[in-house]
Coordinates of C-alpha atoms in Angstrom, one line a residue:
Chain O
X21 CA 32.8 -100.4 -73.8
X22 CA 31.6 -101.2 -70.3
X23 CA 28.8 -103.7 -70.1
X24 CA 26.7 -105.0 -67.2
X25 CA 25.1 -108.4 -67.8
X26 CA 22.3 -109.7 -65.7
X27 CA 20.9 -113.2 -65.4
X28 CA 18.4 -114.7 -65.6
X29 CA 16.2 -112.6 -67.7
X30 CA 13.0 -114.1 -66.2
X31 CA 12.3 -116.2 -63.1
X32 CA 8.9 -117.7 -62.2
X33 CA 8.8 -119.2 -58.7
X34 CA 6.2 -120.6 -56.3
X35 CA 5.4 -118.3 -53.4
X36 CA 7.8 -119.2 -50.6
X37 CA 10.6 -120.3 -52.8
X38 CA 13.9 -118.4 -53.0
X39 CA 15.0 -116.2 -55.8
X40 CA 18.5 -115.0 -57.0
X41 CA 19.6 -112.6 -59.7
X42 CA 23.2 -112.1 -60.8
X43 CA 25.0 -109.1 -62.2
X44 CA 28.4 -109.2 -63.9
X45 CA 30.4 -106.3 -65.2
X46 CA 33.2 -106.4 -67.8
X47 CA 35.1 -103.8 -65.8
X48 CA 35.8 -103.1 -62.1
X49 CA 33.1 -101.0 -60.5
X50 CA 33.3 -98.2 -58.0
X51 CA 30.0 -99.3 -56.6
X52 CA 26.8 -101.1 -57.5
X53 CA 23.2 -100.2 -56.8
X54 CA 20.1 -102.3 -56.9
X55 CA 16.7 -101.1 -58.0
X56 CA 13.2 -102.6 -58.1
X57 CA 10.7 -101.7 -60.8
X58 CA 7.1 -102.8 -60.4
X59 CA 5.0 -103.3 -63.6
X60 CA 4.1 -99.9 -65.0
X61 CA 6.2 -98.1 -62.4
X62 CA 9.6 -96.5 -62.1
X63 CA 12.8 -97.9 -60.6
X64 CA 13.0 -97.6 -56.8
X65 CA 16.3 -97.7 -55.0
X66 CA 17.0 -100.7 -52.8
X67 CA 20.6 -100.7 -51.8
X68 CA 24.2 -99.6 -52.6
X69 CA 27.3 -101.7 -52.2
X70 CA 30.7 -100.1 -52.2
X71 CA 33.3 -102.3 -50.6
X72 CA 34.9 -105.4 -52.0
X73 CA 33.1 -108.5 -50.6
X74 CA 30.4 -106.5 -49.0
X75 CA 27.2 -108.2 -47.9
X76 CA 24.1 -106.3 -46.8
X77 CA 20.7 -107.6 -45.7
X78 CA 17.3 -106.0 -45.8
X79 CA 14.8 -108.4 -44.1
X80 CA 14.5 -111.2 -46.7
X81 CA 16.8 -109.6 -49.2
X82 CA 20.6 -110.3 -49.2
X83 CA 22.9 -108.3 -51.4
X84 CA 26.5 -109.2 -52.2
X85 CA 29.4 -107.4 -54.0
X86 CA 32.2 -109.6 -55.3
X87 CA 35.8 -109.5 -54.1
X88 CA 36.9 -108.2 -57.5
X89 CA 34.1 -105.6 -57.6
X90 CA 32.9 -107.0 -60.9
X91 CA 29.9 -109.0 -59.9
X92 CA 27.0 -108.8 -57.5
X93 CA 23.9 -110.8 -56.5
X94 CA 20.5 -110.2 -54.9
X95 CA 18.9 -113.1 -53.1
X96 CA 15.4 -113.1 -51.8
X97 CA 14.4 -115.7 -49.2
X98 CA 10.9 -117.1 -49.1
X99 CA 9.4 -114.9 -51.9
X100 CA 6.1 -113.2 -51.4
X101 CA 3.7 -111.8 -54.0
X102 CA 4.8 -108.3 -53.1
X103 CA 8.2 -109.2 -54.4
X104 CA 6.9 -109.2 -58.0
X105 CA 8.7 -106.9 -60.3
X106 CA 11.9 -106.4 -62.3
X107 CA 15.2 -106.1 -60.4
X108 CA 18.0 -104.1 -61.9
X109 CA 21.6 -103.7 -60.9
X110 CA 23.3 -100.5 -61.8
X111 CA 27.1 -100.4 -61.9
X112 CA 29.0 -97.2 -61.6
X113 CA 32.6 -96.5 -62.7
X114 CA 33.9 -93.4 -61.1
X115 CA 31.5 -90.6 -60.3
X116 CA 29.6 -91.1 -63.5
X117 CA 29.4 -93.8 -66.1
X118 CA 26.3 -95.5 -64.8
X119 CA 25.3 -98.7 -66.6
X120 CA 22.1 -100.5 -65.8
X121 CA 21.8 -104.3 -66.3
X122 CA 19.0 -105.7 -68.4
X123 CA 17.0 -106.7 -65.4
X124 CA 15.5 -109.9 -64.0
X125 CA 11.7 -110.1 -64.1
X126 CA 10.3 -112.0 -61.1
X127 CA 6.9 -113.5 -61.2
X128 CA 5.3 -115.5 -58.4
X129 CA 2.7 -118.3 -58.3
X130 CA 0.5 -117.8 -55.2
Chain W
X7 CA 9.0 -84.2 -49.6
X8 CA 7.9 -83.9 -53.1
X9 CA 9.3 -86.4 -55.6
X10 CA 10.7 -86.0 -59.1
X11 CA 8.1 -84.4 -61.4
X12 CA 7.9 -85.1 -65.1
X13 CA 5.6 -84.0 -67.8
X14 CA 3.9 -84.9 -70.0
X15 CA 3.2 -88.5 -68.8
X16 CA 2.3 -89.6 -72.3
X17 CA 3.1 -88.3 -75.8
X18 CA 2.3 -89.7 -79.3
X19 CA 4.0 -88.1 -82.3
X20 CA 4.7 -88.9 -85.9
X21 CA 8.2 -89.6 -87.0
X22 CA 10.2 -86.5 -88.0
X23 CA 8.3 -84.4 -85.5
X24 CA 9.8 -82.8 -82.5
X25 CA 9.0 -83.4 -78.8
X26 CA 10.2 -82.0 -75.5
X27 CA 10.1 -83.5 -72.0
X28 CA 10.3 -81.6 -68.7
X29 CA 11.7 -82.7 -65.4
X30 CA 11.7 -81.0 -62.0
X31 CA 14.0 -82.8 -59.6
X32 CA 13.7 -83.1 -55.8
X33 CA 14.5 -79.7 -54.2
X34 CA 18.2 -79.4 -53.4
X35 CA 19.4 -82.3 -55.6
X36 CA 22.4 -81.2 -57.5
X37 CA 22.6 -84.2 -59.9
X38 CA 20.0 -84.8 -62.6
X39 CA 19.8 -87.8 -65.0
X40 CA 17.9 -88.5 -68.1
X41 CA 17.4 -92.2 -69.1
X42 CA 15.8 -93.9 -72.0
X43 CA 14.0 -97.2 -71.1
X44 CA 12.9 -99.3 -74.1
X45 CA 10.3 -101.9 -73.3
X46 CA 11.9 -105.0 -71.7
X47 CA 15.3 -103.4 -71.2
X48 CA 17.1 -101.6 -68.4
X49 CA 17.3 -97.8 -68.3
X50 CA 20.1 -96.4 -70.5
X51 CA 21.7 -93.2 -69.3
X52 CA 21.4 -90.4 -71.8
X53 CA 22.9 -87.5 -69.9
X54 CA 23.9 -86.6 -66.4
X55 CA 24.1 -83.0 -65.0
X56 CA 25.8 -81.8 -62.0
X57 CA 24.1 -78.5 -61.2
X58 CA 24.0 -76.9 -64.7
X59 CA 27.1 -78.6 -66.1
X60 CA 27.2 -81.9 -68.1
X61 CA 29.0 -84.7 -66.4
X62 CA 28.3 -87.5 -68.9
X63 CA 26.5 -87.4 -72.3
X64 CA 28.5 -90.1 -74.0
X65 CA 25.3 -92.1 -74.9
X66 CA 23.2 -89.1 -76.0
X67 CA 22.5 -89.2 -79.8
X68 CA 23.6 -85.6 -80.2
X69 CA 22.4 -85.4 -83.8
X70 CA 18.8 -85.5 -82.7
X71 CA 18.7 -85.3 -78.9
X72 CA 19.5 -82.2 -76.7
X73 CA 19.1 -81.5 -73.1
X74 CA 19.6 -78.5 -70.9
X75 CA 19.5 -77.5 -67.2
X76 CA 20.1 -73.8 -67.5
X77 CA 19.6 -72.7 -63.9
X78 CA 20.7 -76.0 -62.3
X79 CA 17.2 -76.9 -61.2
X80 CA 14.7 -78.2 -63.8
X81 CA 15.6 -79.7 -67.1
X82 CA 14.3 -80.3 -70.6
X83 CA 15.1 -83.1 -73.0
X84 CA 14.3 -82.6 -76.7
X85 CA 14.2 -84.9 -79.6
X86 CA 14.3 -83.4 -83.1
X87 CA 13.4 -85.1 -85.4
X88 CA 12.0 -88.2 -83.8
X89 CA 12.5 -91.7 -85.2
X90 CA 10.4 -94.8 -84.7
X91 CA 13.2 -96.3 -82.5
X92 CA 12.8 -93.4 -80.1
X93 CA 9.6 -95.0 -78.8
X94 CA 10.4 -95.6 -75.1
X95 CA 9.8 -94.3 -71.6
X96 CA 12.0 -91.3 -70.7
X97 CA 12.9 -91.3 -67.1
X98 CA 14.3 -88.4 -65.1
X99 CA 16.1 -89.1 -61.8
X100 CA 17.9 -86.9 -59.3
X101 CA 20.3 -87.4 -56.5
X102 CA 22.0 -85.3 -53.9
X103 CA 25.4 -85.2 -55.4
X104 CA 27.8 -86.4 -58.1
X105 CA 29.1 -89.2 -56.0
X106 CA 27.6 -92.5 -55.2
X107 CA 24.1 -91.5 -54.2
X108 CA 20.8 -93.2 -54.6
X109 CA 18.7 -92.0 -57.5
X110 CA 15.1 -91.0 -57.1
X111 CA 13.2 -91.6 -60.3
X112 CA 10.2 -89.7 -61.7
X113 CA 7.2 -91.4 -63.2
X114 CA 8.5 -91.1 -66.7
X115 CA 7.2 -90.0 -70.0
X116 CA 6.0 -92.7 -72.4
X117 CA 6.7 -91.6 -75.9
X118 CA 5.2 -93.4 -78.9
X119 CA 6.5 -92.5 -82.4
X120 CA 4.3 -93.6 -85.2

């Protein structure tokens, strides 16, 4: 069945360093969404990518969707303590079939 | 705008008992999702409703789990009987439509099965 793999599982960085998480699907996706979940909280929507090769930026966050629409990445420039949390990608095939990745937990040394 | 409401927030039951969770989505949201999130893992979609119809329930363990959204608004998810491996956070989310829309998540219900 469809799988969405996400790496790395954990990332511990010094404040100010960059952070990247990668998401790979075994099948072509209709779109991919990214969510952030703070410790003890619920997932909060960040962005949605639909087009092949799409790149979107939100301040220090850059999101990319691969040309084949099978992979995606989230890059954070100059991390801050407020970036702490787990970042999930969620791939969708068609109108349903949503599969969340396993998440990348980001922790930051002040 | 009120967010997605869920109750209860916490529930502790013994294995083989039954439990029900309730979700009230954001007003006007046609699509409602139930997820199971086991500690350290990503949310796993259990069932997706479009209004009061089921769009996807392929990962719902139908021998013990059931869900309904009779009037196309709020929804209940039931587990009967519960197993130890059902211990997880059950998240409800809603979105405006069946298509590619952002999901708004509720606070979740943390279930512990002993």
